[in-house]
Short mmCIF file of C-alpha atoms and ligand atoms in Angstrom, two decimals:
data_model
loop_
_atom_site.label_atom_id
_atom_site.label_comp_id
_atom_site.label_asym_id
_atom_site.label_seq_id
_atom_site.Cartn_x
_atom_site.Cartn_y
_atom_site.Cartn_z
CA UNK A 1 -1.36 72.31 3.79
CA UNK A 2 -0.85 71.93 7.49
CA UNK A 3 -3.56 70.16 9.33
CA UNK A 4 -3.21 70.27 13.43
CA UNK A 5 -4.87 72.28 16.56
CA UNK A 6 -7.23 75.28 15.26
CA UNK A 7 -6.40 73.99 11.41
CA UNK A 8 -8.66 71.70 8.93
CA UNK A 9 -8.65 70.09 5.82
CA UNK A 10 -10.73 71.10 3.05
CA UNK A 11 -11.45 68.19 0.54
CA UNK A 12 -14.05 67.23 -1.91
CA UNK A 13 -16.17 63.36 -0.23
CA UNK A 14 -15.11 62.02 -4.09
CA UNK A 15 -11.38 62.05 -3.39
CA UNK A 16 -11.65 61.33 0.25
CA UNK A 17 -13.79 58.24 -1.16
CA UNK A 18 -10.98 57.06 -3.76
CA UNK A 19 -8.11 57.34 -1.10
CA UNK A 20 -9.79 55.41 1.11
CA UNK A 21 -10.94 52.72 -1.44
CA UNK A 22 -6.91 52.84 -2.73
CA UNK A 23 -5.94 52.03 0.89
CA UNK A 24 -7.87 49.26 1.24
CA UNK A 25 -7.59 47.25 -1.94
CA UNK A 26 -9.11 43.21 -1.55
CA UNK A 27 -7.43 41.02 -2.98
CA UNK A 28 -9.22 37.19 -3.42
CA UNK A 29 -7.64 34.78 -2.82
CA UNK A 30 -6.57 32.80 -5.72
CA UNK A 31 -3.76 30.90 -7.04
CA UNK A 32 -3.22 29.12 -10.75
CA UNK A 33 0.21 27.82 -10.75
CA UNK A 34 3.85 29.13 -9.95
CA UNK A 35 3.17 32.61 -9.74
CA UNK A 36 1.22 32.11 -6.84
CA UNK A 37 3.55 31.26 -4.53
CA UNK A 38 5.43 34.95 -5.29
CA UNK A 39 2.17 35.95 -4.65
CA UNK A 40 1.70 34.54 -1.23
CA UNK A 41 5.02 35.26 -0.51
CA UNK A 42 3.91 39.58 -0.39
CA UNK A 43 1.75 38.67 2.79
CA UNK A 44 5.47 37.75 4.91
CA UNK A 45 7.11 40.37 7.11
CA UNK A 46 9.97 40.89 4.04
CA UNK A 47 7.31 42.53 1.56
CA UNK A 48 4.78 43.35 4.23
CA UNK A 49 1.18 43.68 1.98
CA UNK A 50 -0.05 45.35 5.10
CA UNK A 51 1.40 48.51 4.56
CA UNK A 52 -0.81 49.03 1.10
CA UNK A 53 -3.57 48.33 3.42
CA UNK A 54 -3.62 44.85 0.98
CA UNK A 55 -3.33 42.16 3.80
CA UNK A 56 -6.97 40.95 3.85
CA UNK A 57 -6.90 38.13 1.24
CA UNK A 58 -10.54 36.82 1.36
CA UNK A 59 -12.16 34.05 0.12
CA UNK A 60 -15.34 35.23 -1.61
CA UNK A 61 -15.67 37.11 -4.17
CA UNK A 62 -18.46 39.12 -3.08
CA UNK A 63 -15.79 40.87 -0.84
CA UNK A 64 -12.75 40.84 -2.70
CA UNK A 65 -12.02 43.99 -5.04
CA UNK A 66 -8.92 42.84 -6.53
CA UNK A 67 -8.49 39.86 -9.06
CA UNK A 68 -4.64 38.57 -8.82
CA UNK A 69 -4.43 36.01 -11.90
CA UNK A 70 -1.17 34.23 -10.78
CA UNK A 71 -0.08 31.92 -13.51
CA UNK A 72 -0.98 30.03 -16.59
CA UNK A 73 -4.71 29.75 -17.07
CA UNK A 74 -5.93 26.75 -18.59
CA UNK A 75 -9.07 26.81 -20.65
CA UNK A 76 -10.61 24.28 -18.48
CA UNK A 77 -10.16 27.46 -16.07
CA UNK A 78 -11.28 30.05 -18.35
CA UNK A 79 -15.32 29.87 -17.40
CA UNK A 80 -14.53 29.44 -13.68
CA UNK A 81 -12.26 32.49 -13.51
CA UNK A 82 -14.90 34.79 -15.73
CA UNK A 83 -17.28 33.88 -13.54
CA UNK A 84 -15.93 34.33 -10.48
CA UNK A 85 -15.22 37.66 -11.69
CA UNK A 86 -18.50 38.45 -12.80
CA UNK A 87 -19.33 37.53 -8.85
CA UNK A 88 -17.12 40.00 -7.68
CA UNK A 89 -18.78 43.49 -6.71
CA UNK A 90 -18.02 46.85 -9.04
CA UNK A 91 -15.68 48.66 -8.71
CA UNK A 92 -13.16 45.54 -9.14
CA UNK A 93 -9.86 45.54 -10.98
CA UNK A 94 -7.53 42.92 -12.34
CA UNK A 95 -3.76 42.37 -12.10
CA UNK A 96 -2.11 39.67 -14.61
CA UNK A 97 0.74 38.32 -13.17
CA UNK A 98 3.82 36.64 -14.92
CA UNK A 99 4.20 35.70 -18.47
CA UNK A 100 1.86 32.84 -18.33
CA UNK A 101 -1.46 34.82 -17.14
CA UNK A 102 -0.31 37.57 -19.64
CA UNK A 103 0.35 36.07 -23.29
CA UNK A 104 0.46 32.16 -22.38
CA UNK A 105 4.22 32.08 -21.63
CA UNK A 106 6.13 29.09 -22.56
CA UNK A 107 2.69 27.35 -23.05
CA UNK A 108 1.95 28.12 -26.50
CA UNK A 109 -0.59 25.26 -26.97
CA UNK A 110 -4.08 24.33 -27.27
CA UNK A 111 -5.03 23.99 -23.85
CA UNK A 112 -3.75 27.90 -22.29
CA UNK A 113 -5.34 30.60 -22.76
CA UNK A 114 -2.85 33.14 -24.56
CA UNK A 115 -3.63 35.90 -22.25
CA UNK A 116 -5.79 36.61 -19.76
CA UNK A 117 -7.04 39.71 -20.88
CA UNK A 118 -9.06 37.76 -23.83
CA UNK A 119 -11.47 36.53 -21.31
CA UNK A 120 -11.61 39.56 -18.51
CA UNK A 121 -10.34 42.86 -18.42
CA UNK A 122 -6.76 43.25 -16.76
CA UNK A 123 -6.16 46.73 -15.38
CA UNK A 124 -2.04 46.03 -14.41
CA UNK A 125 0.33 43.40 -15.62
CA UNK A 126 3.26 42.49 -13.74
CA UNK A 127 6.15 41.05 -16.45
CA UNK A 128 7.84 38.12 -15.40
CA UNK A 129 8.57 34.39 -14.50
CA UNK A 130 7.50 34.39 -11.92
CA UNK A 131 7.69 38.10 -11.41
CA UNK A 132 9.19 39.09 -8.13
CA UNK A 133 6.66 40.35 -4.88
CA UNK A 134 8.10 43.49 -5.48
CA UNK A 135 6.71 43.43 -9.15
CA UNK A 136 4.10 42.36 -7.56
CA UNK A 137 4.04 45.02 -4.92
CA UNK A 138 4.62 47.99 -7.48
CA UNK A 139 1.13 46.24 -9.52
CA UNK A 140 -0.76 47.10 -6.75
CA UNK A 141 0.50 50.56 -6.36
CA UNK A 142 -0.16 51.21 -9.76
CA UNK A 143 -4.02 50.05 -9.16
CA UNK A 144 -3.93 52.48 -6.20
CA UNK A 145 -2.55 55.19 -8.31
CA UNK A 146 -5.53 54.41 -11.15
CA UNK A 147 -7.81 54.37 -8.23
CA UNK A 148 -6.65 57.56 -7.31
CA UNK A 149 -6.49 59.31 -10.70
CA UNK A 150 -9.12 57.39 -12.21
CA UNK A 151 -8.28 55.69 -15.72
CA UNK A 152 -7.90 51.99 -16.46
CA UNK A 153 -6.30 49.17 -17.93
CA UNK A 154 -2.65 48.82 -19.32
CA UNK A 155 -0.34 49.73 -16.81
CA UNK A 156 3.03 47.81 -17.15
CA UNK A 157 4.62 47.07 -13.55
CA UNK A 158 7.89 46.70 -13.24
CA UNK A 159 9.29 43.25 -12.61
S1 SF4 B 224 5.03 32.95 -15.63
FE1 SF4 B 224 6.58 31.42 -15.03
S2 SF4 B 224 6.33 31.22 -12.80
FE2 SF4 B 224 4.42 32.20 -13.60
S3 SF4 B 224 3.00 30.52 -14.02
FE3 SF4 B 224 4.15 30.88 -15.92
S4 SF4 B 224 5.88 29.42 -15.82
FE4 SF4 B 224 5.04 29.62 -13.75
#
């Protein structure tokens, strides 16, 4: 459809809702361990964030959408991370990132948790270690694209 002088756009307030919530996706700020710094490294000119409207990192979770779990979690961690996600305001979504968040990675021991997903729900996981930003990158589309479409949990990034 071609939108421009004497011409409009007909849509329904639900789906111009969900593309603006897709284009402006929160991630908190949050870091576990080696993954993280792949994470940070999305926000640099290279990757550019900002043009998934994903820039804003913020520091509560009262205005953060997005969960990034980058890295092994420990159980010491486990409570902390649940509840900061409990803090965080619905709709919210979760992306696992690397091996380590995922199934426990090379820490197959008592004291990580052997995947994420047993403590909170993970809506995208991002294979990896680390993954790359563009893993990373294509994890966040994919939340977009369930944002979008509606649907959750499962999606497999690419790493
Ligand atoms: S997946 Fe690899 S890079 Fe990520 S936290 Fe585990 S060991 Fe570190």
């Amino acid at each position: 459809m071609e939108v421009g002088p004497g011409k409009f756009l007909l849509t329904r307030v639900d789906d111009a809702a969900r593309w603006a919530q897709s284009s402006s996706v929160w991630p908190l700020t949050m870091g576990l361990a080696c993954c993280a710094i792949e994470m940070m490294s999305v926000t640099d000119p290279h990757f550019d964030i900002a043009r998934l409207g994903s820039e804003v990192f913020r520091s509560s979770p009262r205005q953060a959408d997005l969960m990034i779990v980058s890295g092994r979690v420990a159980w010491k961690m486990a409570p902390v991370i649940k509840r900061i996600y409990d803090q965080m305001a619905d709709p919210k979504w979760v992306i696992s990132m690397g091996a380590c968040a995922s199934s426990g990675g090379v820490f197959d021991n008592y004291a990580i948790v052997q995947g994420v997903d047993t403590i909170i729900p993970v809506d995208v996981y991002v294979p990896g270690c680390p993954p790359t930003p563009d893993g990373l990158l294509h994890g966040i589309t994919l939340i977009q694209q369930q944002i979008r479409e509606g649907g959750r949990g499962g999606f497999l990034a690419r790493s």
